Tab-separated table of C-alpha atoms in Angstrom:
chain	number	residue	atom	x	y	z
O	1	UNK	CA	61.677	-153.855	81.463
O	2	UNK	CA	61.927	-150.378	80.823
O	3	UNK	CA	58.301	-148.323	80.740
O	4	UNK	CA	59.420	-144.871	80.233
O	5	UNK	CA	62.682	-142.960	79.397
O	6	UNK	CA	64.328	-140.568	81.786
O	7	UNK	CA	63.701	-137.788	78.690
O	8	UNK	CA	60.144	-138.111	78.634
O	9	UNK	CA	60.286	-137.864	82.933
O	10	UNK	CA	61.708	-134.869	82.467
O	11	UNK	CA	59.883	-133.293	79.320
O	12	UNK	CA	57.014	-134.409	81.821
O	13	UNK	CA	58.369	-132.235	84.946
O	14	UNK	CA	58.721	-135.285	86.772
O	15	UNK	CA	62.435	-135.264	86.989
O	16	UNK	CA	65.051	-132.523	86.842
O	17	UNK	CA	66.571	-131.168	83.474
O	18	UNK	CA	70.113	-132.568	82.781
O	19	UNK	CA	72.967	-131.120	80.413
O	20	UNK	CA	75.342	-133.036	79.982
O	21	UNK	CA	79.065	-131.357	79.302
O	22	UNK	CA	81.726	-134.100	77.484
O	23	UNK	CA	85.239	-132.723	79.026
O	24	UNK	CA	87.525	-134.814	76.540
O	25	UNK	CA	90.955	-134.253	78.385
O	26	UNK	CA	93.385	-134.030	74.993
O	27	UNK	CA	97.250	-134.375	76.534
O	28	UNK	CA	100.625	-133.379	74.744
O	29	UNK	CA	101.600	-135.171	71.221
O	30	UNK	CA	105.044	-136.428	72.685
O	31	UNK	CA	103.118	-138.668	75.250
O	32	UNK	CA	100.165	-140.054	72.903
O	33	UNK	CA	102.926	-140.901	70.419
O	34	UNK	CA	105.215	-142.518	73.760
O	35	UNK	CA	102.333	-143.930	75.159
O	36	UNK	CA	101.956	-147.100	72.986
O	37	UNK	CA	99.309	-150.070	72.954
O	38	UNK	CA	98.837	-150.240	76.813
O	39	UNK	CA	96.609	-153.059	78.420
O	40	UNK	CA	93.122	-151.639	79.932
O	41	UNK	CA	94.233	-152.462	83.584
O	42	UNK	CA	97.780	-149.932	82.349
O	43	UNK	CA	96.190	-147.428	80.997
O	44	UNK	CA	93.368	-147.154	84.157
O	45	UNK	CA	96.677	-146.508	86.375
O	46	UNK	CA	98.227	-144.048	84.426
O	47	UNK	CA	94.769	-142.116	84.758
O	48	UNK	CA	94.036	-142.202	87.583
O	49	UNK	CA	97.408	-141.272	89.027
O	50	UNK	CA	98.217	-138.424	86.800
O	51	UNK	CA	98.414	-135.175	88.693
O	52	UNK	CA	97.427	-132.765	86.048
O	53	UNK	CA	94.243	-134.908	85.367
O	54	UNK	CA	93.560	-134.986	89.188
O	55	UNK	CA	93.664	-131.218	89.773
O	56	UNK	CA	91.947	-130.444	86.949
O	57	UNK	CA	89.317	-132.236	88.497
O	58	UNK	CA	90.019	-130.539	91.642
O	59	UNK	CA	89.611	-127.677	90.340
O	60	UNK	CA	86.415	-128.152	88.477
O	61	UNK	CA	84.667	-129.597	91.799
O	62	UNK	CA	85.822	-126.295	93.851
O	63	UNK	CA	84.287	-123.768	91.045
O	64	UNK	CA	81.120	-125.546	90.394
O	65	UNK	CA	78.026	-123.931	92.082
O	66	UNK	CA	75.810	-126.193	94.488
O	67	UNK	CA	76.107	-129.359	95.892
O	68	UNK	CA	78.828	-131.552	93.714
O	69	UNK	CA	78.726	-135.481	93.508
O	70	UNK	CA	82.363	-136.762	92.501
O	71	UNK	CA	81.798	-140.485	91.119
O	72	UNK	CA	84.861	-142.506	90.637
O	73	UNK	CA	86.020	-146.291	90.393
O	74	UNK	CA	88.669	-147.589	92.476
O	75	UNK	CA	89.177	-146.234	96.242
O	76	UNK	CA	92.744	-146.177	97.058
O	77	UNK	CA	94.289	-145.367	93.925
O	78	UNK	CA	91.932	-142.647	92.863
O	79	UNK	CA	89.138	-141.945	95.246
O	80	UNK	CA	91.352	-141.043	98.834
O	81	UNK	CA	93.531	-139.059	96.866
O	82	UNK	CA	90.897	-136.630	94.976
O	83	UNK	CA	89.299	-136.462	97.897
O	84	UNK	CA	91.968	-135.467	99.997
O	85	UNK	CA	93.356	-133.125	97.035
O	86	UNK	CA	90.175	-131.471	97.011
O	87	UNK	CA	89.547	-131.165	101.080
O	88	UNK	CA	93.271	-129.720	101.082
O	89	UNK	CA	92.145	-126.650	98.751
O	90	UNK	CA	88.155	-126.385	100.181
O	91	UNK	CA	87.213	-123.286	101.941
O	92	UNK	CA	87.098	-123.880	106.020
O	93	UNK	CA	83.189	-123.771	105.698
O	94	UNK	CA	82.680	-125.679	103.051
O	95	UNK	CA	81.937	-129.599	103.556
O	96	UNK	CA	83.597	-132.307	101.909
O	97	UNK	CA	82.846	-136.179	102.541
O	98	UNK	CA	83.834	-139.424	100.704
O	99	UNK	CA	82.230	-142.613	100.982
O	100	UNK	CA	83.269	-145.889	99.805
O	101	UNK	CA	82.522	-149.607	100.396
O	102	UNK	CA	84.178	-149.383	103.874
O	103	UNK	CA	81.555	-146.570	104.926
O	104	UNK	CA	78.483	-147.919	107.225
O	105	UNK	CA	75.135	-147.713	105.601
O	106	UNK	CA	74.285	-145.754	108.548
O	107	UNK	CA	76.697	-143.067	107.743
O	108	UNK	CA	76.250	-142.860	103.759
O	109	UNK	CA	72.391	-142.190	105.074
O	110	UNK	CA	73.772	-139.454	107.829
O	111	UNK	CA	75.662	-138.158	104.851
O	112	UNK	CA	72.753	-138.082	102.225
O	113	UNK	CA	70.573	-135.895	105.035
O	114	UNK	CA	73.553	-133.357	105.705
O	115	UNK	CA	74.206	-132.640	102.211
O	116	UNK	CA	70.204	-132.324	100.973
O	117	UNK	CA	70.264	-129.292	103.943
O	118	UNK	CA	73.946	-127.863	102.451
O	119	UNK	CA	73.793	-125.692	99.636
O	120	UNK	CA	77.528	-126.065	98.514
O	121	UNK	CA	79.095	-128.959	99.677
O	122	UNK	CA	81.047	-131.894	97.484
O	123	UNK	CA	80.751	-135.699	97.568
O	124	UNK	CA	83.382	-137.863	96.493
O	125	UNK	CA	81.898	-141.598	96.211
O	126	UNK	CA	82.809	-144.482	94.533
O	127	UNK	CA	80.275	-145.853	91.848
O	128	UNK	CA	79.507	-149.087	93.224
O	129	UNK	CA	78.434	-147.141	96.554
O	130	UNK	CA	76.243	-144.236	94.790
O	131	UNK	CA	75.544	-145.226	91.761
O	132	UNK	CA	72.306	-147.123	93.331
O	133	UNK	CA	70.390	-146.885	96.661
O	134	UNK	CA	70.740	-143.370	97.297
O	135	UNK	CA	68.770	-140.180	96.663
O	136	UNK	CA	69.977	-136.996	96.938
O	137	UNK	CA	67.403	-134.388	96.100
O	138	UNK	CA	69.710	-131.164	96.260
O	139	UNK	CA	72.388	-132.598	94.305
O	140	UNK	CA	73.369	-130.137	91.378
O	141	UNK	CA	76.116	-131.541	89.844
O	142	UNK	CA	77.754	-134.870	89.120
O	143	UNK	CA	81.728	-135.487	87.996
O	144	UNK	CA	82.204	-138.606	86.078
O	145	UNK	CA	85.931	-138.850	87.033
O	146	UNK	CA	86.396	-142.451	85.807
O	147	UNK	CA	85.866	-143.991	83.170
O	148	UNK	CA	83.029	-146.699	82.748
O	149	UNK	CA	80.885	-147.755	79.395
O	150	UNK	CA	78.175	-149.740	81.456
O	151	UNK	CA	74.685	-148.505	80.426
O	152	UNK	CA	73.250	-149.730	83.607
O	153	UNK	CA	75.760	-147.912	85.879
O	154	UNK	CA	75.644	-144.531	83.835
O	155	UNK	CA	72.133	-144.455	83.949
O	156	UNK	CA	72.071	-145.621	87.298
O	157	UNK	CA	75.132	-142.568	88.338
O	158	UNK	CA	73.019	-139.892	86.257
O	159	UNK	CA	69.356	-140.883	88.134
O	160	UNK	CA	71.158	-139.856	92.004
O	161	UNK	CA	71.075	-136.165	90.361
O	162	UNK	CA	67.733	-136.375	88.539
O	163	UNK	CA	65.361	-135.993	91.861
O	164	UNK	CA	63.859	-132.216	91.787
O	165	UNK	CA	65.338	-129.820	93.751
O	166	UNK	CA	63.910	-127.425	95.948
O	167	UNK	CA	65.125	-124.370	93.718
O	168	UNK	CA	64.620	-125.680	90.654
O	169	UNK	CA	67.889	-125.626	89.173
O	170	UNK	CA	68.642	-128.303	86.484
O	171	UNK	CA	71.410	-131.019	86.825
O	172	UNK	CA	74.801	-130.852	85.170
O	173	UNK	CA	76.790	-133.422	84.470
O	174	UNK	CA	80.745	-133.392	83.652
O	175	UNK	CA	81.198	-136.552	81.782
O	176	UNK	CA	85.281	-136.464	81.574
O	177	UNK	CA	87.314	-138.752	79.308
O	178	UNK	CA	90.711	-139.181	78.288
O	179	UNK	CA	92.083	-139.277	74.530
O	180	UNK	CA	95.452	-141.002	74.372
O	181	UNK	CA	95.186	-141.852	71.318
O	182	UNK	CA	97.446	-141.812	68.204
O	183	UNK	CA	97.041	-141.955	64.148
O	184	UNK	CA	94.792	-145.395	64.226
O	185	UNK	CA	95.173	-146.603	67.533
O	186	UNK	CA	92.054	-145.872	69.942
O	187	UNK	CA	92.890	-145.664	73.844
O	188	UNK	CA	90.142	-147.431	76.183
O	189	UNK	CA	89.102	-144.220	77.958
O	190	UNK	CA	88.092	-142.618	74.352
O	191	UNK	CA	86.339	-145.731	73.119
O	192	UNK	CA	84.427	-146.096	76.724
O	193	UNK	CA	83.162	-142.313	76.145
O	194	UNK	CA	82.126	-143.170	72.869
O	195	UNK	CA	79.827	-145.698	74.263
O	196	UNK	CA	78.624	-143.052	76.782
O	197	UNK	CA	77.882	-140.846	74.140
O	198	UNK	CA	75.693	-143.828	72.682
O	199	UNK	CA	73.520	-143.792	75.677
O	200	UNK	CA	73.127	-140.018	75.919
O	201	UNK	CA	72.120	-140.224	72.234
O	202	UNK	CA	69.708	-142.879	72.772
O	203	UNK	CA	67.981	-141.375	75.687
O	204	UNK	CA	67.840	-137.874	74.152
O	205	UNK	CA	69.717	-136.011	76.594
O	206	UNK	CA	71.455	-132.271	76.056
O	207	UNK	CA	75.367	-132.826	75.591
O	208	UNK	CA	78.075	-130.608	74.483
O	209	UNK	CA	81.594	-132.039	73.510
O	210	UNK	CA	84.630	-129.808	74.851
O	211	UNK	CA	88.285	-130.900	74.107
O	212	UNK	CA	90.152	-129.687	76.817
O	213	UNK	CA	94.172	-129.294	76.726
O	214	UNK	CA	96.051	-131.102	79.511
């Protein structure tokens, strides 16, 4: 039972402003036309294993200003290896942490109450371990770097970035999705963003759409 949208919470003051940024990852013609009709379960690994996908993510976290929340889906074959891309190219000072299913509710807690007192740092959590249960009121920005299409667990992702910070600053989100697709056939990573885009229509939220070569 839903009694008020996040929209009107924020119109309202009560939550912080989001924009919303739709990084549609658009990779060479050769490979769209080579990559075929793929099962969902195929097409996940190719994702989340390519290297030019994963350092372009990288490299987004690393310029982004504030504290950065890197959401993604499945822990050894994506979520230890951004993580460690990312700690491998972080300045000295700056703190990076991942947390997963294996990390003691204790800990993700510890975590939660180093980051609200960092100004800079990066998260890199899986969804089923941030996407409910835990605040983080300086959180700035959030990376969706897999994808998902459940309304629940987007909204759910987007609210651990909604909680006011202490300077005011609004949240951004980078919503990124894959387009592998070719003439009429429709990869799973574009459709799943279209449903995204669905929600972020339907709770009035401010999105721009960037297609972004890879």
């Amino acid at each position: 039972y839903k009694v008020t949208t996040t929209r009107e919470l924020q119109d309202n003051d009560t939550l912080a402003k989001l924009s919303i940024r739709r990084l549609v990852l658009d990779y060479d013609e050769k490979l769209k036309k080579d990559f075929g009709k793929q099962t969902y379960q195929e097409e996940i690994d190719f994702i989340v294993s390519h290297e030019k996908r994963n350092k372009f993510i990288r490299n987004l976290a690393l310029d982004l200003k504030g504290n950065t929340l890197v959401l993604f889906n499945y822990v050894e074959k994506h979520g230890k290896p951004l993580f460690n891309l990312i700690r491998d190219k972080c300045e000295e000072e700056r703190k990076v942490f991942f947390v997963s299913g294996d990390t003691q509710t204790s800990d993700r807690e510890a975590i939660r109450g180093i980051v609200e007192k960092q100004k800079d740092s990066i998260v890199v959590a899986s969804l089923g371990t941030f996407s409910t249960g835990i605040n983080i009121r300086e959180l700035h920005n959030i990376i969706f770097a897999s994808p998902s299409k459940s309304q629940i667990r987007v909204l759910q992702s987007i609210g651990r970035g909604l909680r006011k910070s202490s300077d005011g600053r609004e949240t951004m989100l980078y919503d990124i999705s894959d387009d592998l697709s070719w003439k009429q056939r429709k990869n799973f990573s574009l459709l799943h963003s279209w449903e995204r885009l669905k929600i972020y229509q339907k709770e009035k939220f401010d999105y721009k759409t960037h297609k972004v070569k890879i």
